mmCIF file of C-alpha atoms in Angstrom:
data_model
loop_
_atom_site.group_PDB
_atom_site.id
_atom_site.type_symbol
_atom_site.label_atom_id
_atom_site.label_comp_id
_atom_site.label_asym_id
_atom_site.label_seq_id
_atom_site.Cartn_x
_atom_site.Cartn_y
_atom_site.Cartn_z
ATOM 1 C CA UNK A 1 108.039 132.385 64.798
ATOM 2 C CA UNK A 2 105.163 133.828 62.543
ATOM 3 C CA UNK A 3 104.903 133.410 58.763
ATOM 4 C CA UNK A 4 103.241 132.742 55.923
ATOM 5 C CA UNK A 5 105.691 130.264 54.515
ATOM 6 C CA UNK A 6 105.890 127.461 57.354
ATOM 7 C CA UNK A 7 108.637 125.839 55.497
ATOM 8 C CA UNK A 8 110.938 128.693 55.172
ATOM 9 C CA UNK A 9 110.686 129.804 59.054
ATOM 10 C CA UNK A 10 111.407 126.183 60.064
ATOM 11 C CA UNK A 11 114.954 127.005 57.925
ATOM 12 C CA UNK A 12 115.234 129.386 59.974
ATOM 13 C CA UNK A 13 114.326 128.255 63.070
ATOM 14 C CA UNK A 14 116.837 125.402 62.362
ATOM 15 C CA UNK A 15 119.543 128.258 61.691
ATOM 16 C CA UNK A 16 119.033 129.869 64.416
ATOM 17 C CA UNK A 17 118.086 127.735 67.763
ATOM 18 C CA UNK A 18 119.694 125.259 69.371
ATOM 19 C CA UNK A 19 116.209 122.870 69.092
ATOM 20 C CA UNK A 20 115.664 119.272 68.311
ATOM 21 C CA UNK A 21 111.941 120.332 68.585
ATOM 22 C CA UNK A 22 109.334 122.265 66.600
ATOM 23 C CA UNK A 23 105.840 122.641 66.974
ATOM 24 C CA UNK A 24 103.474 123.962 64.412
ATOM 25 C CA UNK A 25 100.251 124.790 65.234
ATOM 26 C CA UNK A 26 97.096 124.230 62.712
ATOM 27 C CA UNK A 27 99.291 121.725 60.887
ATOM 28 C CA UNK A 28 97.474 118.217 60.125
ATOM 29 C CA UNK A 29 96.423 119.310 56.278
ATOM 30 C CA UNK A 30 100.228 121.014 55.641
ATOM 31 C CA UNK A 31 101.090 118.684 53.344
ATOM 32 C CA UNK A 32 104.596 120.771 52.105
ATOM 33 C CA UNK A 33 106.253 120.115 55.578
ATOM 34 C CA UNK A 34 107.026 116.412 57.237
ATOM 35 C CA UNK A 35 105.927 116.037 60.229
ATOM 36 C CA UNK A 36 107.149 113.495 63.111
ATOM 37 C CA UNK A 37 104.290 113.535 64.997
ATOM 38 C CA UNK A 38 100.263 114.522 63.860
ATOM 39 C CA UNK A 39 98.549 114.939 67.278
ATOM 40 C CA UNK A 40 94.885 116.204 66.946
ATOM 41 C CA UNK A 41 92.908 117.541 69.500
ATOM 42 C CA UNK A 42 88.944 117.193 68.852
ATOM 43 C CA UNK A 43 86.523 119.138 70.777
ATOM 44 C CA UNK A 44 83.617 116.850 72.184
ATOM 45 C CA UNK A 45 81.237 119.672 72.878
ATOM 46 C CA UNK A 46 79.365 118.631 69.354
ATOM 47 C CA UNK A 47 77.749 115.099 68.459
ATOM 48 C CA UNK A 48 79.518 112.925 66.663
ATOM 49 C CA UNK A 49 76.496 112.884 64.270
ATOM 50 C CA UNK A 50 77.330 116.447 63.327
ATOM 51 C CA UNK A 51 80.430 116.227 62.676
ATOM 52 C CA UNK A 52 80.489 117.729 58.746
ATOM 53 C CA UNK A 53 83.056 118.907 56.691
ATOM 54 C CA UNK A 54 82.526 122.538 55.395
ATOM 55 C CA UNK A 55 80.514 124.441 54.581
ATOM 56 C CA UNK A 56 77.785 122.236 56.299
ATOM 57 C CA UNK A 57 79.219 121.220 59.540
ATOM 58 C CA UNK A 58 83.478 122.241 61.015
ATOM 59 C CA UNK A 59 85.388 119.743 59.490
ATOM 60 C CA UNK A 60 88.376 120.375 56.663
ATOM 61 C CA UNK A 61 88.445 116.853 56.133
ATOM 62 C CA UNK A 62 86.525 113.845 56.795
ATOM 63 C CA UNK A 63 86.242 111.652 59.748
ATOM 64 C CA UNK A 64 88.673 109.206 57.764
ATOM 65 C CA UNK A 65 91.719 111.209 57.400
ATOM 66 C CA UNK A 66 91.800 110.771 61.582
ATOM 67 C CA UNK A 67 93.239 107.785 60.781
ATOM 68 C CA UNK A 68 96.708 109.063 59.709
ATOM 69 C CA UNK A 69 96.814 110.789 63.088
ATOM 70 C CA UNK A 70 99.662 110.094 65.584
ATOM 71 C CA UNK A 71 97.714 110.154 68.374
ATOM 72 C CA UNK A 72 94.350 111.789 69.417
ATOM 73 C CA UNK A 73 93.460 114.230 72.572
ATOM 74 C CA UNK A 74 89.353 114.169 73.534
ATOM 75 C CA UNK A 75 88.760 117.339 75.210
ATOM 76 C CA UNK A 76 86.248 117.387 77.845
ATOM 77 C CA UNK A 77 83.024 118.239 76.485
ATOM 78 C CA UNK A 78 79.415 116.245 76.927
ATOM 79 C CA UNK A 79 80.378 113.781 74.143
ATOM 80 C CA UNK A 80 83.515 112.711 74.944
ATOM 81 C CA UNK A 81 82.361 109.020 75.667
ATOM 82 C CA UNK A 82 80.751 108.741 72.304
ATOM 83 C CA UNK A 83 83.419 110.551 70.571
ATOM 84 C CA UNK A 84 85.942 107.647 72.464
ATOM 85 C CA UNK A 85 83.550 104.767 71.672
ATOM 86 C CA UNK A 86 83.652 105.740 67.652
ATOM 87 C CA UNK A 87 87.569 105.744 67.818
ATOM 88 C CA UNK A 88 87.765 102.419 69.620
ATOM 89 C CA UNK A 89 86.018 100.456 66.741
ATOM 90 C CA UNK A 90 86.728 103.359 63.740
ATOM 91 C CA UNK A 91 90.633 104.024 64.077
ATOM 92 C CA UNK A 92 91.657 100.865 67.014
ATOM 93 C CA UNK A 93 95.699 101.393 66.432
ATOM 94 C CA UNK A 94 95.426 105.384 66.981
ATOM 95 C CA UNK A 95 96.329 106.194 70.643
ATOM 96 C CA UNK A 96 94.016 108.325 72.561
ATOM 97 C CA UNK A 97 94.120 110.719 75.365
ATOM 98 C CA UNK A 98 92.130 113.108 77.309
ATOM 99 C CA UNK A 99 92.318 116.881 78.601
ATOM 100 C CA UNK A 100 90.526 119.475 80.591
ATOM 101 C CA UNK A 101 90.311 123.402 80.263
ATOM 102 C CA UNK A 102 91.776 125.022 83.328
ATOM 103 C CA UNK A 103 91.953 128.544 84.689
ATOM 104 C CA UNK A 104 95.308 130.118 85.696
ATOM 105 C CA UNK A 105 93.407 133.441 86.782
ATOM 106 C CA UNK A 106 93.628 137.027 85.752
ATOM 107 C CA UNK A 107 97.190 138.826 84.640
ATOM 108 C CA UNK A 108 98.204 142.068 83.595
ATOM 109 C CA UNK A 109 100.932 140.549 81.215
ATOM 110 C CA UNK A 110 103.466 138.402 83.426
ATOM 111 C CA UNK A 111 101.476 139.911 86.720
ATOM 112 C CA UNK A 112 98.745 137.749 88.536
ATOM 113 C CA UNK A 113 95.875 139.924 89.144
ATOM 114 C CA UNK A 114 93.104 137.676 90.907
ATOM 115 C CA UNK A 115 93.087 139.632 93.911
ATOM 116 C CA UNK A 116 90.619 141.676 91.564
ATOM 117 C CA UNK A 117 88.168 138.472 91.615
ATOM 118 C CA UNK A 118 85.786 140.348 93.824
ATOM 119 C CA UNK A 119 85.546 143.709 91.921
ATOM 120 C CA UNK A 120 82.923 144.397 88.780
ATOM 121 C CA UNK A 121 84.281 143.280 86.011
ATOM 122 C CA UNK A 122 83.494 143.048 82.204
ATOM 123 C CA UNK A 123 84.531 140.518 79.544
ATOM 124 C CA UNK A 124 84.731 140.331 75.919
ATOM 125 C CA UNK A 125 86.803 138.408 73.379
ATOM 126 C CA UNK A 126 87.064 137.471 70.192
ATOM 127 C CA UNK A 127 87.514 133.594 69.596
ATOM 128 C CA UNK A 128 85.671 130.948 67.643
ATOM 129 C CA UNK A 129 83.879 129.417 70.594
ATOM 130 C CA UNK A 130 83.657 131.824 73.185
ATOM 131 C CA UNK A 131 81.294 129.501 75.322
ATOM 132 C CA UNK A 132 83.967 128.132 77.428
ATOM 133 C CA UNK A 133 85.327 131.626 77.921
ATOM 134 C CA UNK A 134 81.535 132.556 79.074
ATOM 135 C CA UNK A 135 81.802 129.240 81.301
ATOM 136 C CA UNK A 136 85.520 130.157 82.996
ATOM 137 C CA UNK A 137 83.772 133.877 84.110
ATOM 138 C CA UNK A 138 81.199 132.530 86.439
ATOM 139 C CA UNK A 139 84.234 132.154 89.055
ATOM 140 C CA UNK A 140 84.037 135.720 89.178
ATOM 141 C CA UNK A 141 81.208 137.009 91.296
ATOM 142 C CA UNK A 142 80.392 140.186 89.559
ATOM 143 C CA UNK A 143 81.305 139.627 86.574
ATOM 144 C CA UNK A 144 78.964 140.921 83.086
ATOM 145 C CA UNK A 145 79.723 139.179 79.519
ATOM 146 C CA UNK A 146 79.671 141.900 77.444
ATOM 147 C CA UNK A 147 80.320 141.219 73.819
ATOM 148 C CA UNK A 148 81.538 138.360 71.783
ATOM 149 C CA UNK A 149 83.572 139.570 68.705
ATOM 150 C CA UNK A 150 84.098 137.384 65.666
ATOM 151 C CA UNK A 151 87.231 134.915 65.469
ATOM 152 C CA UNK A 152 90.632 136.551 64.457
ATOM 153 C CA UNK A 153 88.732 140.093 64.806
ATOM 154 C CA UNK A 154 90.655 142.919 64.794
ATOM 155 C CA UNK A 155 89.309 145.567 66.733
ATOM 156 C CA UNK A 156 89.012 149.075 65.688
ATOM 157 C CA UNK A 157 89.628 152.493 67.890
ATOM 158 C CA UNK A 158 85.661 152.816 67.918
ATOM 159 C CA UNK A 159 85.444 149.052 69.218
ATOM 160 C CA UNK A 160 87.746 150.301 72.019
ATOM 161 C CA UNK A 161 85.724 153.382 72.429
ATOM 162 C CA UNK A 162 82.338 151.215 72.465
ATOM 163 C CA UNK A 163 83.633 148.978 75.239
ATOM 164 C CA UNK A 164 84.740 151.491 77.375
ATOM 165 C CA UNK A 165 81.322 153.789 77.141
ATOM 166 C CA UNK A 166 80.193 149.867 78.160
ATOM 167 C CA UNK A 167 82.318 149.964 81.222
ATOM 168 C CA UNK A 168 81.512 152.684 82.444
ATOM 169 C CA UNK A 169 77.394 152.702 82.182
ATOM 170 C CA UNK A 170 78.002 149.443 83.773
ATOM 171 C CA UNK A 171 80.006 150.469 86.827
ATOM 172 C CA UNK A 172 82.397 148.188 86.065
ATOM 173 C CA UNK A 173 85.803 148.635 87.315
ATOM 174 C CA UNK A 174 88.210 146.424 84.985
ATOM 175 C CA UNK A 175 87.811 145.016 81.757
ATOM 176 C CA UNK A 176 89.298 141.600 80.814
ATOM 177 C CA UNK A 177 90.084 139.775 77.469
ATOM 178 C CA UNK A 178 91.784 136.869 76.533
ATOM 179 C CA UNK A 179 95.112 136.072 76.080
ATOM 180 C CA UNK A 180 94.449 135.792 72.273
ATOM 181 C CA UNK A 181 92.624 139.444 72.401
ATOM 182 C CA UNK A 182 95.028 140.678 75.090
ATOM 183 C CA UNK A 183 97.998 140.807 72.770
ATOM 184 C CA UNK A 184 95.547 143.041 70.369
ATOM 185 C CA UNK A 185 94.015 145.518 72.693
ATOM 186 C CA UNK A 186 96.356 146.145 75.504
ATOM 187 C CA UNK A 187 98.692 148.810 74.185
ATOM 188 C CA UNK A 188 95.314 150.774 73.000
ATOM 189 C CA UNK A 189 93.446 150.269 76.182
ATOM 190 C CA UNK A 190 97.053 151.693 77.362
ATOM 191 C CA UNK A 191 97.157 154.948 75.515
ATOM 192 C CA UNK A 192 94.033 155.694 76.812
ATOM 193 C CA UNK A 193 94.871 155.605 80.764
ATOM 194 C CA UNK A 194 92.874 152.000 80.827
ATOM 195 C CA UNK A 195 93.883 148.656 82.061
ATOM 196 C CA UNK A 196 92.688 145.556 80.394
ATOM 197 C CA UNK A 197 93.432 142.251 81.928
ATOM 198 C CA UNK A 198 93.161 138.734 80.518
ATOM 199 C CA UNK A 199 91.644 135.331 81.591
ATOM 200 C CA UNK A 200 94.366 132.860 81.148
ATOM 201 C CA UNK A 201 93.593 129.473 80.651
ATOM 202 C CA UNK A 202 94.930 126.573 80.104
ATOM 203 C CA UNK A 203 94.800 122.705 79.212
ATOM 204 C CA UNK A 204 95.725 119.961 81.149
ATOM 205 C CA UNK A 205 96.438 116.071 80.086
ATOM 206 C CA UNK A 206 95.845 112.836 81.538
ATOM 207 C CA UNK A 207 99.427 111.280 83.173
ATOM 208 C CA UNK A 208 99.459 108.455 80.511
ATOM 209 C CA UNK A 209 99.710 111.302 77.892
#
């Protein structure tokens, strides 16, 4: 369910499936719903020393408000053991877990494409971090990062245009996206005779989680 008003599509969520369970994404500052359960995921790849709130650093709220967290999720990233040695002493009585990126492969929607793995391919997306995306291609022999778009971008018909003049002084044979920039570009890559596949990845939790 997509909305504006999170409080009015849990009403109807709650009218209209059979659920004892919702999940809200982006939710820990949504004050105007209750939540059962705050579980925040913190990304390790940046020092703990950085760790700002805006404008000077990625944070919405200070380190402190971790503290009325449920529970805590360290992804993997080159500070996780600092990040886990802060919350031992900073916020004791807060559980905390740990999770991994993972790649499922390349689809075409629901079909598994990664018997193209060997063929020239080129990827772009348009995320907040698109480092891990750049680190999940180098399974792909011949593979070219082309372009890194902003975050929530929405691309144009001369973005489409631009990537496929790419493709093809390239020599590349497919293009692929993510699943977040799949859902944009596939029906335009479609009305042009192209194919656009996505990277699908995925996370994966520690068994105590």
């Amino acid at each position: 369910y997509v909305g504006r008003n999170r409080k009015r599509m849990v009403q109807v969520i709650e009218r209209e499936e059979n659920s004892g369970l919702i999940v809200m994404d982006d939710g820990f500052q949504h004050f105007a719903l209750h939540r059962t359960i705050d579980l925040v995921v913190i990304s390790t790849n940046h020092p703990l020393k950085e760790s700002f709130c805006l404008p000077f650093g990625e944070l919405r709220e200070p380190l402190c408000a971790l503290k009325r967290s449920t529970l805590i999720i360290l992804h993997e990233g080159p500070e996780r053991a600092n990040w886990k040695a802060f919350l031992e002493v900073f916020a004791p009585a807060i559980p905390v877990f740990f999770s991994k990126r993972i790649s499922f492969g390349l689809w075409e929607g629901k079909s598994h494409c990664d018997k193209l793995k060997n063929e020239p391919l080129g990827f772009f997306c348009g995320i907040a971090n698109p480092v891990g995306f750049q680190q999940d291609i180098k399974d792909y022999p011949n593979a070219i990062f082309m372009r890194a778009f902003p975050d929530h971008y929405r691309y144009t018909e001369k973005d489409i245009s631009l990537l496929l003049e790419e493709k093809s002084r390239n020599g590349i044979e497919y293009l692929a996206t993510t699943d977040k920039d799949w859902v944009k570009v596939s029906d335009r890559f479609l009305s042009r005779g192209e194919k656009v596949l996505s990277l699908r990845v995925g996370y994966e939790l520690t068994p105590d989680f």
